[in-house]
């Protein structure tokens, strides 16, 4: 069986390749691609694999663009730190959705699922129960509160009251609708996973709650500027590569 990995973080790509090898030594990883452009260029000149492992957010956009470009029918196992793309993943022949950080057992289970789908085309029209279960699991993973440590106190802060999360000088802060900032002990990747699809990862520095957006406007170089509905002095700019994905999220949340 031939596999292609699409992942823009080199160390993650190598780790994934090793986990696949450990899960099934007979699998051949024929390419490790790092961007939408590189993937499209490669697939226009090489045979498609039996299976893709793909991250979703790449340096030049979201990987769905690759599979839509080719009207893909090859199964895909998505490996991502973001849970808001689950429904979109199943529209481009995604058969599993692994949230980072994952381990060898998750890779083994995903490969077992792929092998069990002897007739994948039929399975995609019938596997709604599996999709529903996936979304249920994602919903269960979302936190109701985030803990704030203040001196000797440990205070639960309701996630619905978080307007923005900000990474500054290596520290992650959650900012309420009252504009007050609170340092927390989570990374931005972990926090994005905990908060779920109601929050959008604007860039590496910011996460924003859908309820915190007053409006968005066109910005120079086809970027998008977000205007929060509370006092916030920093600019929230969505890159050109993520602009269409952001607008899709904004429309559907």
PDB file of C-alpha atoms in Angstrom:
ATOM      1  CA  UNK A   1       0.000   0.000   0.000  1.00  0.00           C
ATOM      2  CA  UNK A   2       1.280   3.472  -0.922  1.00  0.00           C
ATOM      3  CA  UNK A   3       0.767   6.530   1.288  1.00  0.00           C
ATOM      4  CA  UNK A   4       1.437  10.247   0.851  1.00  0.00           C
ATOM      5  CA  UNK A   5       1.909  12.531   3.857  1.00  0.00           C
ATOM      6  CA  UNK A   6       0.966  16.215   3.550  1.00  0.00           C
ATOM      7  CA  UNK A   7       2.332  18.102   6.570  1.00  0.00           C
ATOM      8  CA  UNK A   8       4.191  21.426   6.727  1.00  0.00           C
ATOM      9  CA  UNK A   9       6.034  20.681   9.978  1.00  0.00           C
ATOM     10  CA  UNK A  10       9.045  18.537   9.069  1.00  0.00           C
ATOM     11  CA  UNK A  11       9.451  16.939  12.489  1.00  0.00           C
ATOM     12  CA  UNK A  12       5.749  16.053  12.642  1.00  0.00           C
ATOM     13  CA  UNK A  13       5.923  14.586   9.128  1.00  0.00           C
ATOM     14  CA  UNK A  14       8.901  12.413  10.093  1.00  0.00           C
ATOM     15  CA  UNK A  15       7.200  11.309  13.320  1.00  0.00           C
ATOM     16  CA  UNK A  16       4.036  10.408  11.416  1.00  0.00           C
ATOM     17  CA  UNK A  17       6.046   8.438   8.852  1.00  0.00           C
ATOM     18  CA  UNK A  18       7.687   6.475  11.666  1.00  0.00           C
ATOM     19  CA  UNK A  19       4.346   5.750  13.374  1.00  0.00           C
ATOM     20  CA  UNK A  20       2.943   4.479  10.070  1.00  0.00           C
ATOM     21  CA  UNK A  21       6.000   2.249   9.601  1.00  0.00           C
ATOM     22  CA  UNK A  22       5.617   0.850  13.112  1.00  0.00           C
ATOM     23  CA  UNK A  23       1.909   0.230  12.582  1.00  0.00           C
ATOM     24  CA  UNK A  24       2.420  -1.570   9.275  1.00  0.00           C
ATOM     25  CA  UNK A  25       5.959  -2.113   7.870  1.00  0.00           C
ATOM     26  CA  UNK A  26       4.504  -3.060   4.471  1.00  0.00           C
ATOM     27  CA  UNK A  27       3.217   0.489   3.875  1.00  0.00           C
ATOM     28  CA  UNK A  28       5.353   2.593   1.562  1.00  0.00           C
ATOM     29  CA  UNK A  29       5.397   6.363   2.153  1.00  0.00           C
ATOM     30  CA  UNK A  30       6.063   7.543  -1.408  1.00  0.00           C
ATOM     31  CA  UNK A  31       6.101  11.307  -0.715  1.00  0.00           C
ATOM     32  CA  UNK A  32       6.158  13.821   2.119  1.00  0.00           C
ATOM     33  CA  UNK A  33       4.712  17.113   0.879  1.00  0.00           C
ATOM     34  CA  UNK A  34       4.615  20.407   2.749  1.00  0.00           C
ATOM     35  CA  UNK A  35       2.238  22.812   0.996  1.00  0.00           C
ATOM     36  CA  UNK A  36      -0.789  23.134  -1.291  1.00  0.00           C
ATOM     37  CA  UNK A  37       1.377  24.199  -4.236  1.00  0.00           C
ATOM     38  CA  UNK A  38       3.916  21.415  -3.774  1.00  0.00           C
ATOM     39  CA  UNK A  39       1.135  18.836  -3.393  1.00  0.00           C
ATOM     40  CA  UNK A  40      -0.720  19.939  -6.531  1.00  0.00           C
ATOM     41  CA  UNK A  41       2.518  20.036  -8.554  1.00  0.00           C
ATOM     42  CA  UNK A  42       3.458  16.558  -7.340  1.00  0.00           C
ATOM     43  CA  UNK A  43       0.045  14.975  -7.928  1.00  0.00           C
ATOM     44  CA  UNK A  44      -0.179  16.426 -11.434  1.00  0.00           C
ATOM     45  CA  UNK A  45       2.933  14.436 -12.342  1.00  0.00           C
ATOM     46  CA  UNK A  46       2.705  11.277 -10.208  1.00  0.00           C
ATOM     47  CA  UNK A  47       0.206   8.536  -9.508  1.00  0.00           C
ATOM     48  CA  UNK A  48      -2.177   9.009  -6.601  1.00  0.00           C
ATOM     49  CA  UNK A  49      -1.527   6.851  -3.509  1.00  0.00           C
ATOM     50  CA  UNK A  50      -3.897   4.404  -1.853  1.00  0.00           C
ATOM     51  CA  UNK A  51      -4.228   6.686   1.174  1.00  0.00           C
ATOM     52  CA  UNK A  52      -3.385  10.242   2.253  1.00  0.00           C
ATOM     53  CA  UNK A  53      -2.370  11.421   5.711  1.00  0.00           C
ATOM     54  CA  UNK A  54      -2.880  15.193   5.703  1.00  0.00           C
ATOM     55  CA  UNK A  55      -2.663  18.139   8.041  1.00  0.00           C
ATOM     56  CA  UNK A  56      -5.356  20.759   7.385  1.00  0.00           C
ATOM     57  CA  UNK A  57      -3.758  24.148   8.016  1.00  0.00           C
ATOM     58  CA  UNK A  58      -0.689  24.465   5.790  1.00  0.00           C
ATOM     59  CA  UNK A  59       1.585  27.461   5.248  1.00  0.00           C
ATOM     60  CA  UNK A  60      -0.276  28.507   2.074  1.00  0.00           C
ATOM     61  CA  UNK A  61      -3.869  27.626   3.006  1.00  0.00           C
ATOM     62  CA  UNK A  62      -6.020  24.652   3.991  1.00  0.00           C
ATOM     63  CA  UNK A  63      -5.353  21.234   2.454  1.00  0.00           C
ATOM     64  CA  UNK A  64      -8.989  20.814   1.341  1.00  0.00           C
ATOM     65  CA  UNK A  65      -7.981  22.963  -1.648  1.00  0.00           C
ATOM     66  CA  UNK A  66      -5.682  20.162  -2.860  1.00  0.00           C
ATOM     67  CA  UNK A  67      -8.380  17.521  -2.839  1.00  0.00           C
ATOM     68  CA  UNK A  68     -11.027  19.781  -4.335  1.00  0.00           C
ATOM     69  CA  UNK A  69      -8.613  20.718  -7.126  1.00  0.00           C
ATOM     70  CA  UNK A  70      -8.437  17.069  -8.224  1.00  0.00           C
ATOM     71  CA  UNK A  71     -11.996  16.076  -7.276  1.00  0.00           C
ATOM     72  CA  UNK A  72     -10.272  13.516  -5.083  1.00  0.00           C
ATOM     73  CA  UNK A  73     -11.659  10.003  -4.442  1.00  0.00           C
ATOM     74  CA  UNK A  74      -8.705   8.642  -2.445  1.00  0.00           C
ATOM     75  CA  UNK A  75      -9.368   8.184   1.309  1.00  0.00           C
ATOM     76  CA  UNK A  76      -7.761  10.733   3.629  1.00  0.00           C
ATOM     77  CA  UNK A  77      -6.848  10.507   7.306  1.00  0.00           C
ATOM     78  CA  UNK A  78      -6.635  14.066   8.597  1.00  0.00           C
ATOM     79  CA  UNK A  79      -4.174  14.854  11.406  1.00  0.00           C
ATOM     80  CA  UNK A  80      -4.670  18.328  12.838  1.00  0.00           C
ATOM     81  CA  UNK A  81      -4.612  20.464  15.966  1.00  0.00           C
ATOM     82  CA  UNK A  82      -7.951  22.053  15.056  1.00  0.00           C
ATOM     83  CA  UNK A  83     -11.360  20.471  15.532  1.00  0.00           C
ATOM     84  CA  UNK A  84     -13.529  22.989  13.649  1.00  0.00           C
ATOM     85  CA  UNK A  85     -12.954  21.300  10.281  1.00  0.00           C
ATOM     86  CA  UNK A  86     -14.564  17.929  11.019  1.00  0.00           C
ATOM     87  CA  UNK A  87     -17.615  18.297   8.763  1.00  0.00           C
ATOM     88  CA  UNK A  88     -15.548  19.709   5.895  1.00  0.00           C
ATOM     89  CA  UNK A  89     -13.141  16.774   6.178  1.00  0.00           C
ATOM     90  CA  UNK A  90     -15.857  14.258   5.352  1.00  0.00           C
ATOM     91  CA  UNK A  91     -16.770  16.169   2.198  1.00  0.00           C
ATOM     92  CA  UNK A  92     -13.389  15.425   0.578  1.00  0.00           C
ATOM     93  CA  UNK A  93     -13.201  11.668   1.313  1.00  0.00           C
ATOM     94  CA  UNK A  94     -11.890  12.011   4.844  1.00  0.00           C
ATOM     95  CA  UNK A  95     -12.320   8.731   6.710  1.00  0.00           C
ATOM     96  CA  UNK A  96     -10.799   9.740  10.048  1.00  0.00           C
ATOM     97  CA  UNK A  97      -9.899  12.900  11.927  1.00  0.00           C
ATOM     98  CA  UNK A  98      -7.053  12.673  14.432  1.00  0.00           C
ATOM     99  CA  UNK A  99      -6.536  15.581  16.786  1.00  0.00           C
ATOM    100  CA  UNK A 100      -2.919  16.395  17.636  1.00  0.00           C
ATOM    101  CA  UNK A 101      -1.175  15.324  19.717  1.00  0.00           C
ATOM    102  CA  UNK A 102      -1.952  11.742  18.669  1.00  0.00           C
ATOM    103  CA  UNK A 103      -0.034   8.544  19.391  1.00  0.00           C
ATOM    104  CA  UNK A 104       0.790   5.244  17.741  1.00  0.00           C
ATOM    105  CA  UNK A 105      -2.467   3.663  18.880  1.00  0.00           C
ATOM    106  CA  UNK A 106      -4.474   6.367  17.094  1.00  0.00           C
ATOM    107  CA  UNK A 107      -2.520   5.749  13.869  1.00  0.00           C
ATOM    108  CA  UNK A 108      -3.063   1.985  14.169  1.00  0.00           C
ATOM    109  CA  UNK A 109      -6.801   2.468  14.689  1.00  0.00           C
ATOM    110  CA  UNK A 110      -7.057   4.837  11.712  1.00  0.00           C
ATOM    111  CA  UNK A 111      -5.212   2.379   9.461  1.00  0.00           C
ATOM    112  CA  UNK A 112      -7.433  -0.451  10.678  1.00  0.00           C
ATOM    113  CA  UNK A 113     -10.476   1.617   9.782  1.00  0.00           C
ATOM    114  CA  UNK A 114      -9.095   2.265   6.295  1.00  0.00           C
ATOM    115  CA  UNK A 115      -8.426  -1.433   5.738  1.00  0.00           C
ATOM    116  CA  UNK A 116     -11.933  -2.341   6.900  1.00  0.00           C
ATOM    117  CA  UNK A 117     -13.469  -0.141   4.215  1.00  0.00           C
ATOM    118  CA  UNK A 118     -13.068  -2.622   1.381  1.00  0.00           C
ATOM    119  CA  UNK A 119     -15.575  -0.683  -0.669  1.00  0.00           C
ATOM    120  CA  UNK A 120     -14.843   2.908   0.351  1.00  0.00           C
ATOM    121  CA  UNK A 121     -17.271   4.506  -2.109  1.00  0.00           C
ATOM    122  CA  UNK A 122     -20.192   2.622  -0.584  1.00  0.00           C
ATOM    123  CA  UNK A 123     -18.944   3.346   2.909  1.00  0.00           C
ATOM    124  CA  UNK A 124     -18.931   7.116   2.380  1.00  0.00           C
ATOM    125  CA  UNK A 125     -22.669   7.045   1.738  1.00  0.00           C
ATOM    126  CA  UNK A 126     -23.440   4.834   4.703  1.00  0.00           C
ATOM    127  CA  UNK A 127     -21.023   5.853   7.448  1.00  0.00           C
ATOM    128  CA  UNK A 128     -23.143   8.667   8.912  1.00  0.00           C
ATOM    129  CA  UNK A 129     -23.200   6.923  12.293  1.00  0.00           C
ATOM    130  CA  UNK A 130     -19.396   7.077  12.459  1.00  0.00           C
ATOM    131  CA  UNK A 131     -19.490  10.771  11.514  1.00  0.00           C
ATOM    132  CA  UNK A 132     -22.065  11.486  14.206  1.00  0.00           C
ATOM    133  CA  UNK A 133     -19.932   9.670  16.764  1.00  0.00           C
ATOM    134  CA  UNK A 134     -16.882  11.653  15.738  1.00  0.00           C
ATOM    135  CA  UNK A 135     -18.717  14.936  16.203  1.00  0.00           C
ATOM    136  CA  UNK A 136     -20.037  13.749  19.557  1.00  0.00           C
ATOM    137  CA  UNK A 137     -16.497  12.944  20.685  1.00  0.00           C
ATOM    138  CA  UNK A 138     -15.289  16.360  19.550  1.00  0.00           C
ATOM    139  CA  UNK A 139     -18.122  18.037  21.440  1.00  0.00           C
ATOM    140  CA  UNK A 140     -17.265  16.080  24.575  1.00  0.00           C
ATOM    141  CA  UNK A 141     -13.643  17.207  24.283  1.00  0.00           C
ATOM    142  CA  UNK A 142     -14.632  20.871  24.505  1.00  0.00           C
ATOM    143  CA  UNK A 143     -14.181  22.414  27.917  1.00  0.00           C
ATOM    144  CA  UNK A 144     -16.845  24.276  29.859  1.00  0.00           C
ATOM    145  CA  UNK A 145     -14.248  26.158  31.910  1.00  0.00           C
ATOM    146  CA  UNK A 146     -10.536  26.976  31.795  1.00  0.00           C
ATOM    147  CA  UNK A 147      -8.649  27.119  35.087  1.00  0.00           C
ATOM    148  CA  UNK A 148      -6.908  30.351  36.067  1.00  0.00           C
ATOM    149  CA  UNK A 149      -4.190  30.241  38.723  1.00  0.00           C
ATOM    150  CA  UNK A 150      -4.087  33.412  40.798  1.00  0.00           C
ATOM    151  CA  UNK A 151      -1.749  33.107  43.757  1.00  0.00           C
ATOM    152  CA  UNK A 152      -3.069  30.233  45.853  1.00  0.00           C
ATOM    153  CA  UNK A 153      -6.436  30.361  44.126  1.00  0.00           C
ATOM    154  CA  UNK A 154      -7.584  28.194  41.229  1.00  0.00           C
ATOM    155  CA  UNK A 155     -10.497  29.869  39.477  1.00  0.00           C
ATOM    156  CA  UNK A 156     -12.706  28.276  36.775  1.00  0.00           C
ATOM    157  CA  UNK A 157     -13.282  30.744  33.948  1.00  0.00           C
ATOM    158  CA  UNK A 158     -16.286  29.851  31.709  1.00  0.00           C
ATOM    159  CA  UNK A 159     -15.167  29.344  28.105  1.00  0.00           C
ATOM    160  CA  UNK A 160     -18.268  31.171  26.835  1.00  0.00           C
ATOM    161  CA  UNK A 161     -16.918  34.313  28.543  1.00  0.00           C
ATOM    162  CA  UNK A 162     -13.598  34.125  26.655  1.00  0.00           C
ATOM    163  CA  UNK A 163     -13.534  36.690  23.844  1.00  0.00           C
ATOM    164  CA  UNK A 164      -9.934  36.260  22.652  1.00  0.00           C
ATOM    165  CA  UNK A 165      -6.902  34.169  23.539  1.00  0.00           C
ATOM    166  CA  UNK A 166      -3.515  35.754  22.948  1.00  0.00           C
ATOM    167  CA  UNK A 167       0.039  34.404  22.889  1.00  0.00           C
ATOM    168  CA  UNK A 168       2.489  37.049  24.104  1.00  0.00           C
ATOM    169  CA  UNK A 169       6.150  36.503  24.997  1.00  0.00           C
ATOM    170  CA  UNK A 170       5.574  32.769  25.327  1.00  0.00           C
ATOM    171  CA  UNK A 171       2.603  33.131  27.695  1.00  0.00           C
ATOM    172  CA  UNK A 172      -1.015  32.438  26.715  1.00  0.00           C
ATOM    173  CA  UNK A 173      -3.653  34.840  28.045  1.00  0.00           C
ATOM    174  CA  UNK A 174      -7.432  34.532  27.860  1.00  0.00           C
ATOM    175  CA  UNK A 175      -9.218  37.858  27.514  1.00  0.00           C
ATOM    176  CA  UNK A 176     -12.813  38.242  28.639  1.00  0.00           C
ATOM    177  CA  UNK A 177     -15.469  40.476  27.111  1.00  0.00           C
ATOM    178  CA  UNK A 178     -14.584  42.921  29.891  1.00  0.00           C
ATOM    179  CA  UNK A 179     -11.092  43.173  28.282  1.00  0.00           C
ATOM    180  CA  UNK A 180      -9.373  41.755  31.390  1.00  0.00           C
ATOM    181  CA  UNK A 181      -6.459  39.391  30.719  1.00  0.00           C
ATOM    182  CA  UNK A 182      -5.694  36.201  32.608  1.00  0.00           C
ATOM    183  CA  UNK A 183      -2.579  34.011  32.091  1.00  0.00           C
ATOM    184  CA  UNK A 184      -3.245  30.282  31.771  1.00  0.00           C
ATOM    185  CA  UNK A 185      -1.179  27.108  31.675  1.00  0.00           C
ATOM    186  CA  UNK A 186      -2.147  25.880  28.191  1.00  0.00           C
ATOM    187  CA  UNK A 187      -0.426  26.224  24.827  1.00  0.00           C
ATOM    188  CA  UNK A 188      -2.371  27.856  21.995  1.00  0.00           C
ATOM    189  CA  UNK A 189      -2.650  24.511  20.180  1.00  0.00           C
ATOM    190  CA  UNK A 190      -4.065  22.828  23.284  1.00  0.00           C
ATOM    191  CA  UNK A 191      -6.430  25.725  23.972  1.00  0.00           C
ATOM    192  CA  UNK A 192      -7.700  25.666  20.372  1.00  0.00           C
ATOM    193  CA  UNK A 193      -8.507  21.978  20.782  1.00  0.00           C
ATOM    194  CA  UNK A 194     -10.301  22.568  24.092  1.00  0.00           C
ATOM    195  CA  UNK A 195     -12.386  25.514  22.916  1.00  0.00           C
ATOM    196  CA  UNK A 196     -13.736  23.908  19.742  1.00  0.00           C
ATOM    197  CA  UNK A 197     -15.289  25.260  16.564  1.00  0.00           C
ATOM    198  CA  UNK A 198     -16.846  28.336  18.192  1.00  0.00           C
ATOM    199  CA  UNK A 199     -13.325  29.790  18.234  1.00  0.00           C
ATOM    200  CA  UNK A 200     -11.169  30.552  15.188  1.00  0.00           C
ATOM    201  CA  UNK A 201      -7.367  30.440  15.084  1.00  0.00           C
ATOM    202  CA  UNK A 202      -6.688  33.779  13.392  1.00  0.00           C
ATOM    203  CA  UNK A 203      -2.948  33.105  13.391  1.00  0.00           C
ATOM    204  CA  UNK A 204      -0.333  31.683  15.742  1.00  0.00           C
ATOM    205  CA  UNK A 205      -0.899  34.555  18.154  1.00  0.00           C
ATOM    206  CA  UNK A 206      -4.709  34.826  18.403  1.00  0.00           C
ATOM    207  CA  UNK A 207      -7.877  32.772  18.849  1.00  0.00           C
ATOM    208  CA  UNK A 208     -11.217  34.582  18.697  1.00  0.00           C
ATOM    209  CA  UNK A 209     -14.722  33.673  19.836  1.00  0.00           C
ATOM    210  CA  UNK A 210     -17.392  33.999  17.129  1.00  0.00           C
ATOM    211  CA  UNK A 211     -19.468  36.008  19.610  1.00  0.00           C
ATOM    212  CA  UNK A 212     -16.615  38.517  19.962  1.00  0.00           C
ATOM    213  CA  UNK A 213     -16.705  39.588  16.287  1.00  0.00           C
ATOM    214  CA  UNK A 214     -18.552  42.807  15.466  1.00  0.00           C
ATOM    215  CA  UNK A 215     -17.685  42.690  11.770  1.00  0.00           C
ATOM    216  CA  UNK A 216     -14.872  41.910   9.341  1.00  0.00           C
ATOM    217  CA  UNK A 217     -13.603  44.046   6.477  1.00  0.00           C
ATOM    218  CA  UNK A 218     -11.331  43.753   3.471  1.00  0.00           C
ATOM    219  CA  UNK A 219      -7.737  44.673   4.235  1.00  0.00           C
ATOM    220  CA  UNK A 220      -4.805  45.345   1.939  1.00  0.00           C
ATOM    221  CA  UNK A 221      -3.280  42.446  -0.064  1.00  0.00           C
ATOM    222  CA  UNK A 222      -6.603  40.541   0.152  1.00  0.00           C
ATOM    223  CA  UNK A 223      -6.299  40.020   3.889  1.00  0.00           C
ATOM    224  CA  UNK A 224      -9.219  40.447   6.295  1.00  0.00           C
ATOM    225  CA  UNK A 225      -9.338  42.727   9.316  1.00  0.00           C
ATOM    226  CA  UNK A 226     -11.509  41.584  12.241  1.00  0.00           C
ATOM    227  CA  UNK A 227     -13.245  44.196  14.366  1.00  0.00           C
ATOM    228  CA  UNK A 228     -14.056  42.880  17.874  1.00  0.00           C
ATOM    229  CA  UNK A 229     -17.219  44.034  19.634  1.00  0.00           C
ATOM    230  CA  UNK A 230     -15.308  45.093  22.746  1.00  0.00           C
ATOM    231  CA  UNK A 231     -12.287  47.306  23.395  1.00  0.00           C
ATOM    232  CA  UNK A 232      -9.166  45.586  22.042  1.00  0.00           C
ATOM    233  CA  UNK A 233      -6.171  47.616  20.912  1.00  0.00           C
ATOM    234  CA  UNK A 234      -4.342  44.996  18.792  1.00  0.00           C
ATOM    235  CA  UNK A 235      -5.140  44.399  15.110  1.00  0.00           C
ATOM    236  CA  UNK A 236      -6.586  40.994  14.246  1.00  0.00           C
ATOM    237  CA  UNK A 237      -5.617  40.264  10.645  1.00  0.00           C
ATOM    238  CA  UNK A 238      -6.456  37.078   8.754  1.00  0.00           C
ATOM    239  CA  UNK A 239      -3.894  36.219   6.081  1.00  0.00           C
ATOM    240  CA  UNK A 240      -4.756  35.997   2.386  1.00  0.00           C
ATOM    241  CA  UNK A 241      -4.188  32.207   2.534  1.00  0.00           C
ATOM    242  CA  UNK A 242      -6.766  31.775   5.311  1.00  0.00           C
ATOM    243  CA  UNK A 243      -9.253  34.436   4.203  1.00  0.00           C
ATOM    244  CA  UNK A 244     -11.709  32.129   2.391  1.00  0.00           C
ATOM    245  CA  UNK A 245     -11.590  29.597   5.224  1.00  0.00           C
ATOM    246  CA  UNK A 246     -12.248  32.314   7.789  1.00  0.00           C
ATOM    247  CA  UNK A 247     -15.253  33.628   5.858  1.00  0.00           C
ATOM    248  CA  UNK A 248     -16.630  30.091   5.576  1.00  0.00           C
ATOM    249  CA  UNK A 249     -16.271  29.675   9.356  1.00  0.00           C
ATOM    250  CA  UNK A 250     -17.805  33.105  10.014  1.00  0.00           C
ATOM    251  CA  UNK A 251     -20.826  32.249   7.876  1.00  0.00           C
ATOM    252  CA  UNK A 252     -21.414  28.872   9.519  1.00  0.00           C
ATOM    253  CA  UNK A 253     -20.933  29.621  13.218  1.00  0.00           C
TER     254      UNK A 253
END
